[in-house]
């Protein structure tokens, strides 16, 4: 049964049983504690924890998940993917244990002809929490699993909570016995590869007051409303239903593995058995490739781009690990262009947006592979040198600072350093590395930290919010009458803030825009009788709460005081211009470059904006002008700008550009310029008509990472000022050069060409002078114990080639009749060089150029060598040239004396 069919049957089964089908949330979810959605219940958390009222009593979904913790398991076990899909059915205060068990049993064991999965009941096992008698009884009563296949397990395996105070409860897991080829008999406690966990049923029935560890928590009370949360691994059940050994061999994954095997000429599975344990390393690598390619595809599809921190780093690591596994399998060419399309073809059945977005997705992935290939080329040499030095000095551990330098200077990821060092039999001082990384991070964050809301512990903010969320009036008004709800200094609540102090003010309502969506915070003042505060920054430390960082000019300000909050109106006009300008530029970019030029980040403040977007190459000057033109035409058309709230689905349908993070169920704000001309989800403040943006002028365009470009622009008066500055520069230049502006380019071009010619001429004359001096070298030969010796310092103008030519010329002129030695030093670009030649008669007397050069080079502070007849060396200290030649002469005398 195809994976797509398993998924379809799942949703159909639960829909028929009264569940609302909820689409998968994006992998990136608005949860500060999670890098990625890692379970089906994540989007429903607010319902389970009681923060929000669920819109349904029963729901079902197939949720995209990424578990970064499972990355090391990939390919080594048969059942762990970094990306996988979790089928879930959820009850919010509706059905409980009995029905959850009955639903699961029915779907798993109903025959395939009748729409179920048709699993053999005799192969199924169930586990229950150690004291959950009720669950054990329900399994025995409502299924055909005999008591010996219902196993009790402890907190570590069978108690679920979120790691924080909140709901918790026992769980029951369903295991499938894959048979004796896969491992030892005895149930899930004995062998988790043979007995594979396919489905976990969580029975939320308690409220936890304290959670210290997975198996150490305090239960406060029973939950008033009991919930069900279940998760079944779609890939795991697919591996069972498709009769394959592991989840890398199912229909959604295997084609990539097969392609990789074909590219590398490996025959997959030739050296491994059914169980993943003890697999041949090549098989593990092929599985890693297949898994990581798919995960990367899904991550980029949901808006992640490769980077050095957080989510971006996870993606970078997976892409690079896939590329490196291909290399270890013997394939050194770019691999992603052959592999990624295969994965997309398989996944588009369930996620059609992967096909429509593939242009953007593949550009990002391929650019990352290119970047990695360059890194590998430079970093590998450096790593190899570090490794051999370590080994030479008898060490077994690569120093932390070397790993850090590789990371910091050459972009070599630490896990790559670990892997490559390990291949060469070395370990790496991870602690040292981590310490250096931490120090660097601390330095970088110190500034940012000082800025953001004084970094009060979130508990303080949550407590403040419990009194009510801030009424956010930035879209409606510039001045609000408000009451001070709370005051915070250095993360602590206080009763008052005095003149000269800095702290955060929480108001019941505010006209101030808090920094978000790329728009920076408003400036302005907060006043009251005898109180004057300057607003320095405005942030949203927790959802729903707005904190104003203020400096008290007159005061003190006391908690509970009535105040007037006023945004600086001039400032706000410019801020609106900049934010609307950002949308205009974004729309213009997509109009000129095509829809794949999607924004990945932005920043705007009065007078200035910048926008990062997915694009693989630099924009030509013509393209930049065209974008500017499209943008300014839209400004001139005076298009109306409007904002409206609507459900996400409706916004998507209208083609609004959603940049991720939004979930179903929420209403979203859509900002339009000229109707469909520009339509984006946005919480920012905007002008009323596009003409109010004023002028827009692009000032720069650059690359800020693989597949991501950045444009910068000035807006409104600042655009005019920028153009005025450029005009002034042109005026100044015409004055200096003495031509009309239109002739500047040509004239300066001609001047530069003449300058180049003159430099070339100078170089030619210089060479001539050097060689002329060389012509007479042989005339100045000295007699050293019967050897004719020429020693000459050609000076700092002579390069290595010049010196060599002089030496050969002089030796030839001296002839073969009697022994002769020529030694010349030079030093173009400050790098000393020495070349020495001998003739046959000299060599017959035991004089060797190679030996002499070593003596000279040593004096110059370097090294060198060569053959008996001619040799070359270098050094560092140009001023020692004369000394070096003397040393050579002295040695010749010694040899013949
Ligand atoms: P395991 O112990 O096998 O790692 P788990 O206890 O971490 O599993 P849960 O957190 O209970 O799994 O997740 C619910 C279901 O999701 C599991 O029963 C399994 O079918 C599936 N699942 C979990 N992790 C993965 C993964 N890395 N790849 C594929 N499926 C997974
Ligand atoms: Mg797990």
PDB file of N, CA and C in Angstrom, residues 206-287:
ATOM      1  N   UNK A 206      -3.841  14.159  34.067  1.00  0.00           N
ATOM      2  CA  UNK A 206      -3.391  14.831  35.282  1.00  0.00           C
ATOM      3  C   UNK A 206      -2.783  16.191  34.990  1.00  0.00           C
ATOM      4  N   UNK A 207      -2.801  17.031  36.035  1.00  0.00           N
ATOM      5  CA  UNK A 207      -2.139  18.328  35.955  1.00  0.00           C
ATOM      6  C   UNK A 207      -0.845  18.196  36.769  1.00  0.00           C
ATOM      7  N   UNK A 208       0.304  18.496  36.166  1.00  0.00           N
ATOM      8  CA  UNK A 208       1.574  18.392  36.885  1.00  0.00           C
ATOM      9  C   UNK A 208       1.966  19.769  37.427  1.00  0.00           C
ATOM     10  N   UNK A 209       2.422  19.801  38.674  1.00  0.00           N
ATOM     11  CA  UNK A 209       2.783  21.104  39.252  1.00  0.00           C
ATOM     12  C   UNK A 209       4.283  21.359  39.139  1.00  0.00           C
ATOM     13  N   UNK A 210       5.067  20.301  39.042  1.00  0.00           N
ATOM     14  CA  UNK A 210       6.528  20.430  38.983  1.00  0.00           C
ATOM     15  C   UNK A 210       7.054  19.347  38.050  1.00  0.00           C
ATOM     16  N   UNK A 211       7.987  19.710  37.183  1.00  0.00           N
ATOM     17  CA  UNK A 211       8.621  18.664  36.376  1.00  0.00           C
ATOM     18  C   UNK A 211      10.123  18.854  36.479  1.00  0.00           C
ATOM     19  N   UNK A 212      10.815  17.877  37.086  1.00  0.00           N
ATOM     20  CA  UNK A 212      12.263  17.991  37.238  1.00  0.00           C
ATOM     21  C   UNK A 212      12.999  17.147  36.209  1.00  0.00           C
ATOM     22  N   UNK A 213      12.383  16.058  35.796  1.00  0.00           N
ATOM     23  CA  UNK A 213      12.994  15.199  34.786  1.00  0.00           C
ATOM     24  C   UNK A 213      11.890  14.360  34.169  1.00  0.00           C
ATOM     25  N   UNK A 214      12.256  13.617  33.111  1.00  0.00           N
ATOM     26  CA  UNK A 214      11.271  12.773  32.436  1.00  0.00           C
ATOM     27  C   UNK A 214      10.543  11.885  33.446  1.00  0.00           C
ATOM     28  N   UNK A 215      11.294  11.359  34.427  1.00  0.00           N
ATOM     29  CA  UNK A 215      10.665  10.433  35.371  1.00  0.00           C
ATOM     30  C   UNK A 215      10.600  11.008  36.784  1.00  0.00           C
ATOM     31  N   UNK A 216      10.662  12.341  36.891  1.00  0.00           N
ATOM     32  CA  UNK A 216      10.620  12.942  38.219  1.00  0.00           C
ATOM     33  C   UNK A 216       9.733  14.188  38.176  1.00  0.00           C
ATOM     34  N   UNK A 217       8.488  14.034  38.658  1.00  0.00           N
ATOM     35  CA  UNK A 217       7.541  15.146  38.583  1.00  0.00           C
ATOM     36  C   UNK A 217       6.500  15.008  39.688  1.00  0.00           C
ATOM     37  N   UNK A 218       5.771  16.088  39.949  1.00  0.00           N
ATOM     38  CA  UNK A 218       4.710  16.031  40.958  1.00  0.00           C
ATOM     39  C   UNK A 218       3.351  16.180  40.292  1.00  0.00           C
ATOM     40  N   UNK A 219       2.446  15.260  40.655  1.00  0.00           N
ATOM     41  CA  UNK A 219       1.086  15.355  40.124  1.00  0.00           C
ATOM     42  C   UNK A 219       0.267  16.182  41.095  1.00  0.00           C
ATOM     43  N   UNK A 220      -0.404  17.229  40.587  1.00  0.00           N
ATOM     44  CA  UNK A 220      -1.151  18.114  41.465  1.00  0.00           C
ATOM     45  C   UNK A 220      -2.587  17.642  41.627  1.00  0.00           C
ATOM     46  N   UNK A 221      -3.248  17.406  40.499  1.00  0.00           N
ATOM     47  CA  UNK A 221      -4.664  17.049  40.560  1.00  0.00           C
ATOM     48  C   UNK A 221      -5.083  16.419  39.257  1.00  0.00           C
ATOM     49  N   UNK A 222      -6.220  15.716  39.258  1.00  0.00           N
ATOM     50  CA  UNK A 222      -6.732  15.207  37.988  1.00  0.00           C
ATOM     51  C   UNK A 222      -7.163  16.370  37.101  1.00  0.00           C
ATOM     52  N   UNK A 223      -7.022  16.207  35.796  1.00  0.00           N
ATOM     53  CA  UNK A 223      -7.467  17.250  34.861  1.00  0.00           C
ATOM     54  C   UNK A 223      -8.989  17.270  34.826  1.00  0.00           C
ATOM     55  N   UNK A 224      -9.577  18.451  34.805  1.00  0.00           N
ATOM     56  CA  UNK A 224     -11.039  18.520  34.703  1.00  0.00           C
ATOM     57  C   UNK A 224     -11.538  17.937  33.377  1.00  0.00           C
ATOM     58  N   UNK A 225     -10.822  18.211  32.289  1.00  0.00           N
ATOM     59  CA  UNK A 225     -11.222  17.635  31.002  1.00  0.00           C
ATOM     60  C   UNK A 225     -10.098  16.735  30.523  1.00  0.00           C
ATOM     61  N   UNK A 226     -10.419  15.455  30.290  1.00  0.00           N
ATOM     62  CA  UNK A 226      -9.388  14.514  29.857  1.00  0.00           C
ATOM     63  C   UNK A 226      -9.242  14.553  28.344  1.00  0.00           C
ATOM     64  N   UNK A 227      -7.994  14.462  27.901  1.00  0.00           N
ATOM     65  CA  UNK A 227      -7.724  14.576  26.467  1.00  0.00           C
ATOM     66  C   UNK A 227      -7.017  13.346  25.923  1.00  0.00           C
ATOM     67  N   UNK A 228      -7.141  13.175  24.628  1.00  0.00           N
ATOM     68  CA  UNK A 228      -6.403  12.115  23.931  1.00  0.00           C
ATOM     69  C   UNK A 228      -5.496  12.761  22.890  1.00  0.00           C
ATOM     70  N   UNK A 229      -4.240  12.280  22.877  1.00  0.00           N
ATOM     71  CA  UNK A 229      -3.286  12.721  21.856  1.00  0.00           C
ATOM     72  C   UNK A 229      -2.590  11.463  21.379  1.00  0.00           C
ATOM     73  N   UNK A 230      -2.694  11.119  20.107  1.00  0.00           N
ATOM     74  CA  UNK A 230      -1.991   9.924  19.646  1.00  0.00           C
ATOM     75  C   UNK A 230      -1.074  10.270  18.486  1.00  0.00           C
ATOM     76  N   UNK A 231      -0.077   9.429  18.282  1.00  0.00           N
ATOM     77  CA  UNK A 231       0.829   9.644  17.160  1.00  0.00           C
ATOM     78  C   UNK A 231       1.239   8.323  16.550  1.00  0.00           C
ATOM     79  N   UNK A 232       1.011   8.184  15.257  1.00  0.00           N
ATOM     80  CA  UNK A 232       1.479   6.994  14.571  1.00  0.00           C
ATOM     81  C   UNK A 232       2.449   7.416  13.479  1.00  0.00           C
ATOM     82  N   UNK A 233       3.611   6.795  13.446  1.00  0.00           N
ATOM     83  CA  UNK A 233       4.595   7.146  12.427  1.00  0.00           C
ATOM     84  C   UNK A 233       4.147   6.620  11.066  1.00  0.00           C
ATOM     85  N   UNK A 234       3.864   7.547  10.155  1.00  0.00           N
ATOM     86  CA  UNK A 234       3.384   7.139   8.829  1.00  0.00           C
ATOM     87  C   UNK A 234       4.419   6.275   8.114  1.00  0.00           C
ATOM     88  N   UNK A 235       5.679   6.659   8.215  1.00  0.00           N
ATOM     89  CA  UNK A 235       6.728   5.903   7.531  1.00  0.00           C
ATOM     90  C   UNK A 235       6.887   4.511   8.132  1.00  0.00           C
ATOM     91  N   UNK A 236       6.688   4.422   9.472  1.00  0.00           N
ATOM     92  CA  UNK A 236       6.870   3.110  10.101  1.00  0.00           C
ATOM     93  C   UNK A 236       5.795   2.134   9.649  1.00  0.00           C
ATOM     94  N   UNK A 237       4.528   2.601   9.669  1.00  0.00           N
ATOM     95  CA  UNK A 237       3.466   1.686   9.244  1.00  0.00           C
ATOM     96  C   UNK A 237       3.634   1.370   7.751  1.00  0.00           C
ATOM     97  N   UNK A 238       4.136   2.361   6.987  1.00  0.00           N
ATOM     98  CA  UNK A 238       4.357   2.098   5.555  1.00  0.00           C
ATOM     99  C   UNK A 238       5.388   0.993   5.376  1.00  0.00           C
ATOM    100  N   UNK A 239       6.439   0.999   6.205  1.00  0.00           N
ATOM    101  CA  UNK A 239       7.460  -0.037   6.041  1.00  0.00           C
ATOM    102  C   UNK A 239       6.858  -1.414   6.334  1.00  0.00           C
ATOM    103  N   UNK A 240       5.924  -1.475   7.280  1.00  0.00           N
ATOM    104  CA  UNK A 240       5.269  -2.749   7.577  1.00  0.00           C
ATOM    105  C   UNK A 240       4.367  -3.159   6.417  1.00  0.00           C
ATOM    106  N   UNK A 241       3.534  -2.212   5.958  1.00  0.00           N
ATOM    107  CA  UNK A 241       2.551  -2.560   4.927  1.00  0.00           C
ATOM    108  C   UNK A 241       3.190  -2.787   3.560  1.00  0.00           C
ATOM    109  N   UNK A 242       4.367  -2.235   3.359  1.00  0.00           N
ATOM    110  CA  UNK A 242       5.035  -2.449   2.073  1.00  0.00           C
ATOM    111  C   UNK A 242       6.017  -3.612   2.137  1.00  0.00           C
ATOM    112  N   UNK A 243       6.113  -4.233   3.329  1.00  0.00           N
ATOM    113  CA  UNK A 243       6.955  -5.414   3.482  1.00  0.00           C
ATOM    114  C   UNK A 243       8.430  -5.143   3.255  1.00  0.00           C
ATOM    115  N   UNK A 244       8.886  -3.929   3.615  1.00  0.00           N
ATOM    116  CA  UNK A 244      10.314  -3.640   3.470  1.00  0.00           C
ATOM    117  C   UNK A 244      10.975  -3.619   4.847  1.00  0.00           C
ATOM    118  N   UNK A 245      12.315  -3.608   4.852  1.00  0.00           N
ATOM    119  CA  UNK A 245      13.035  -3.789   6.108  1.00  0.00           C
ATOM    120  C   UNK A 245      13.078  -2.546   6.976  1.00  0.00           C
ATOM    121  N   UNK A 246      12.963  -1.378   6.373  1.00  0.00           N
ATOM    122  CA  UNK A 246      13.107  -0.172   7.168  1.00  0.00           C
ATOM    123  C   UNK A 246      12.462   1.000   6.441  1.00  0.00           C
ATOM    124  N   UNK A 247      12.417   2.160   7.125  1.00  0.00           N
ATOM    125  CA  UNK A 247      11.637   3.239   6.525  1.00  0.00           C
ATOM    126  C   UNK A 247      12.371   3.982   5.412  1.00  0.00           C
ATOM    127  N   UNK A 248      13.635   3.602   5.144  1.00  0.00           N
ATOM    128  CA  UNK A 248      14.332   4.208   4.009  1.00  0.00           C
ATOM    129  C   UNK A 248      14.029   3.457   2.716  1.00  0.00           C
ATOM    130  N   UNK A 249      13.278   2.371   2.864  1.00  0.00           N
ATOM    131  CA  UNK A 249      12.981   1.568   1.679  1.00  0.00           C
ATOM    132  C   UNK A 249      11.535   1.710   1.240  1.00  0.00           C
ATOM    133  N   UNK A 250      10.782   2.621   1.872  1.00  0.00           N
ATOM    134  CA  UNK A 250       9.381   2.789   1.471  1.00  0.00           C
ATOM    135  C   UNK A 250       9.297   3.641   0.204  1.00  0.00           C
ATOM    136  N   UNK A 251       8.119   3.657  -0.398  1.00  0.00           N
ATOM    137  CA  UNK A 251       7.955   4.321  -1.703  1.00  0.00           C
ATOM    138  C   UNK A 251       8.334   5.801  -1.697  1.00  0.00           C
ATOM    139  N   UNK A 252       8.172   6.496  -0.567  1.00  0.00           N
ATOM    140  CA  UNK A 252       8.469   7.932  -0.551  1.00  0.00           C
ATOM    141  C   UNK A 252       9.963   8.222  -0.429  1.00  0.00           C
ATOM    142  N   UNK A 253      10.741   7.229  -0.041  1.00  0.00           N
ATOM    143  CA  UNK A 253      12.153   7.481   0.240  1.00  0.00           C
ATOM    144  C   UNK A 253      13.090   6.700  -0.687  1.00  0.00           C
ATOM    145  N   UNK A 254      12.705   5.450  -0.996  1.00  0.00           N
ATOM    146  CA  UNK A 254      13.631   4.550  -1.671  1.00  0.00           C
ATOM    147  C   UNK A 254      14.160   5.048  -3.019  1.00  0.00           C
ATOM    148  N   UNK A 255      13.334   5.697  -3.843  1.00  0.00           N
ATOM    149  CA  UNK A 255      13.870   6.122  -5.154  1.00  0.00           C
ATOM    150  C   UNK A 255      15.141   6.967  -5.046  1.00  0.00           C
ATOM    151  N   UNK A 256      15.248   7.778  -4.007  1.00  0.00           N
ATOM    152  CA  UNK A 256      16.467   8.580  -3.834  1.00  0.00           C
ATOM    153  C   UNK A 256      17.639   7.661  -3.495  1.00  0.00           C
ATOM    154  N   UNK A 257      17.367   6.700  -2.614  1.00  0.00           N
ATOM    155  CA  UNK A 257      18.414   5.749  -2.242  1.00  0.00           C
ATOM    156  C   UNK A 257      18.903   4.988  -3.485  1.00  0.00           C
ATOM    157  N   UNK A 258      17.940   4.548  -4.292  1.00  0.00           N
ATOM    158  CA  UNK A 258      18.294   3.787  -5.495  1.00  0.00           C
ATOM    159  C   UNK A 258      19.127   4.649  -6.445  1.00  0.00           C
ATOM    160  N   UNK A 259      18.721   5.930  -6.568  1.00  0.00           N
ATOM    161  CA  UNK A 259      19.455   6.835  -7.452  1.00  0.00           C
ATOM    162  C   UNK A 259      20.893   7.014  -6.939  1.00  0.00           C
ATOM    163  N   UNK A 260      21.022   7.186  -5.626  1.00  0.00           N
ATOM    164  CA  UNK A 260      22.354   7.369  -5.036  1.00  0.00           C
ATOM    165  C   UNK A 260      23.209   6.120  -5.268  1.00  0.00           C
ATOM    166  N   UNK A 261      22.584   4.954  -5.144  1.00  0.00           N
ATOM    167  CA  UNK A 261      23.322   3.706  -5.358  1.00  0.00           C
ATOM    168  C   UNK A 261      23.802   3.628  -6.808  1.00  0.00           C
ATOM    169  N   UNK A 262      22.915   4.029  -7.714  1.00  0.00           N
ATOM    170  CA  UNK A 262      23.269   4.001  -9.140  1.00  0.00           C
ATOM    171  C   UNK A 262      24.436   4.961  -9.416  1.00  0.00           C
ATOM    172  N   UNK A 263      24.349   6.161  -8.838  1.00  0.00           N
ATOM    173  CA  UNK A 263      25.389   7.154  -9.086  1.00  0.00           C
ATOM    174  C   UNK A 263      26.747   6.708  -8.551  1.00  0.00           C
ATOM    175  N   UNK A 264      26.721   5.984  -7.421  1.00  0.00           N
ATOM    176  CA  UNK A 264      27.985   5.614  -6.792  1.00  0.00           C
ATOM    177  C   UNK A 264      28.421   4.207  -7.186  1.00  0.00           C
ATOM    178  N   UNK A 265      27.564   3.508  -7.933  1.00  0.00           N
ATOM    179  CA  UNK A 265      27.898   2.151  -8.347  1.00  0.00           C
ATOM    180  C   UNK A 265      27.902   1.139  -7.213  1.00  0.00           C
ATOM    181  N   UNK A 266      27.161   1.451  -6.136  1.00  0.00           N
ATOM    182  CA  UNK A 266      27.107   0.505  -5.014  1.00  0.00           C
ATOM    183  C   UNK A 266      25.882  -0.392  -5.166  1.00  0.00           C
ATOM    184  N   UNK A 267      25.988  -1.622  -4.709  1.00  0.00           N
ATOM    185  CA  UNK A 267      24.762  -2.420  -4.733  1.00  0.00           C
ATOM    186  C   UNK A 267      24.228  -2.504  -3.313  1.00  0.00           C
ATOM    187  N   UNK A 268      23.125  -1.787  -3.110  1.00  0.00           N
ATOM    188  CA  UNK A 268      22.550  -1.625  -1.783  1.00  0.00           C
ATOM    189  C   UNK A 268      22.071  -2.959  -1.221  1.00  0.00           C
ATOM    190  N   UNK A 269      22.380  -3.199   0.059  1.00  0.00           N
ATOM    191  CA  UNK A 269      21.848  -4.371   0.738  1.00  0.00           C
ATOM    192  C   UNK A 269      22.624  -5.652   0.486  1.00  0.00           C
ATOM    193  N   UNK A 270      23.651  -5.559  -0.357  1.00  0.00           N
ATOM    194  CA  UNK A 270      24.380  -6.780  -0.696  1.00  0.00           C
ATOM    195  C   UNK A 270      25.059  -7.397   0.522  1.00  0.00           C
ATOM    196  N   UNK A 271      25.469  -6.539   1.473  1.00  0.00           N
ATOM    197  CA  UNK A 271      26.249  -7.073   2.599  1.00  0.00           C
ATOM    198  C   UNK A 271      25.507  -7.006   3.918  1.00  0.00           C
ATOM    199  N   UNK A 272      24.195  -6.659   3.910  1.00  0.00           N
ATOM    200  CA  UNK A 272      23.482  -6.537   5.180  1.00  0.00           C
ATOM    201  C   UNK A 272      22.297  -7.485   5.207  1.00  0.00           C
ATOM    202  N   UNK A 273      21.858  -7.800   6.432  1.00  0.00           N
ATOM    203  CA  UNK A 273      20.686  -8.656   6.597  1.00  0.00           C
ATOM    204  C   UNK A 273      19.423  -7.814   6.684  1.00  0.00           C
ATOM    205  N   UNK A 274      18.350  -8.409   7.179  1.00  0.00           N
ATOM    206  CA  UNK A 274      17.086  -7.688   7.297  1.00  0.00           C
ATOM    207  C   UNK A 274      17.143  -6.638   8.398  1.00  0.00           C
ATOM    208  N   UNK A 275      17.772  -6.984   9.513  1.00  0.00           N
ATOM    209  CA  UNK A 275      17.830  -6.056  10.628  1.00  0.00           C
ATOM    210  C   UNK A 275      18.847  -4.964  10.295  1.00  0.00           C
ATOM    211  N   UNK A 276      18.541  -3.749  10.757  1.00  0.00           N
ATOM    212  CA  UNK A 276      19.444  -2.639  10.447  1.00  0.00           C
ATOM    213  C   UNK A 276      20.728  -2.743  11.252  1.00  0.00           C
ATOM    214  N   UNK A 277      20.646  -3.475  12.361  1.00  0.00           N
ATOM    215  CA  UNK A 277      21.809  -3.584  13.219  1.00  0.00           C
ATOM    216  C   UNK A 277      22.973  -4.240  12.471  1.00  0.00           C
ATOM    217  N   UNK A 278      24.149  -3.668  12.598  1.00  0.00           N
ATOM    218  CA  UNK A 278      25.319  -4.254  11.955  1.00  0.00           C
ATOM    219  C   UNK A 278      25.331  -4.110  10.443  1.00  0.00           C
ATOM    220  N   UNK A 279      24.569  -3.159   9.913  1.00  0.00           N
ATOM    221  CA  UNK A 279      24.559  -2.954   8.466  1.00  0.00           C
ATOM    222  C   UNK A 279      25.928  -2.538   7.969  1.00  0.00           C
ATOM    223  N   UNK A 280      26.195  -2.821   6.706  1.00  0.00           N
ATOM    224  CA  UNK A 280      27.431  -2.378   6.063  1.00  0.00           C
ATOM    225  C   UNK A 280      27.455  -0.846   6.028  1.00  0.00           C
ATOM    226  N   UNK A 281      28.619  -0.227   6.300  1.00  0.00           N
ATOM    227  CA  UNK A 281      28.675   1.245   6.320  1.00  0.00           C
ATOM    228  C   UNK A 281      28.145   1.897   5.040  1.00  0.00           C
ATOM    229  N   UNK A 282      28.358   1.264   3.903  1.00  0.00           N
ATOM    230  CA  UNK A 282      27.856   1.855   2.658  1.00  0.00           C
ATOM    231  C   UNK A 282      26.328   1.909   2.647  1.00  0.00           C
ATOM    232  N   UNK A 283      25.713   0.868   3.191  1.00  0.00           N
ATOM    233  CA  UNK A 283      24.249   0.866   3.227  1.00  0.00           C
ATOM    234  C   UNK A 283      23.746   1.976   4.147  1.00  0.00           C
ATOM    235  N   UNK A 284      24.433   2.131   5.287  1.00  0.00           N
ATOM    236  CA  UNK A 284      24.032   3.194   6.214  1.00  0.00           C
ATOM    237  C   UNK A 284      24.155   4.545   5.505  1.00  0.00           C
ATOM    238  N   UNK A 285      25.249   4.746   4.769  1.00  0.00           N
ATOM    239  CA  UNK A 285      25.445   6.027   4.082  1.00  0.00           C
ATOM    240  C   UNK A 285      24.362   6.284   3.043  1.00  0.00           C
ATOM    241  N   UNK A 286      23.996   5.254   2.311  1.00  0.00           N
ATOM    242  CA  UNK A 286      22.945   5.433   1.298  1.00  0.00           C
ATOM    243  C   UNK A 286      21.635   5.839   1.977  1.00  0.00           C
ATOM    244  N   UNK A 287      21.377   5.253   3.143  1.00  0.00           N
ATOM    245  CA  UNK A 287      20.143   5.613   3.861  1.00  0.00           C
ATOM    246  C   UNK A 287      20.216   7.038   4.359  1.00  0.00           C
TER     247      UNK A 287
END
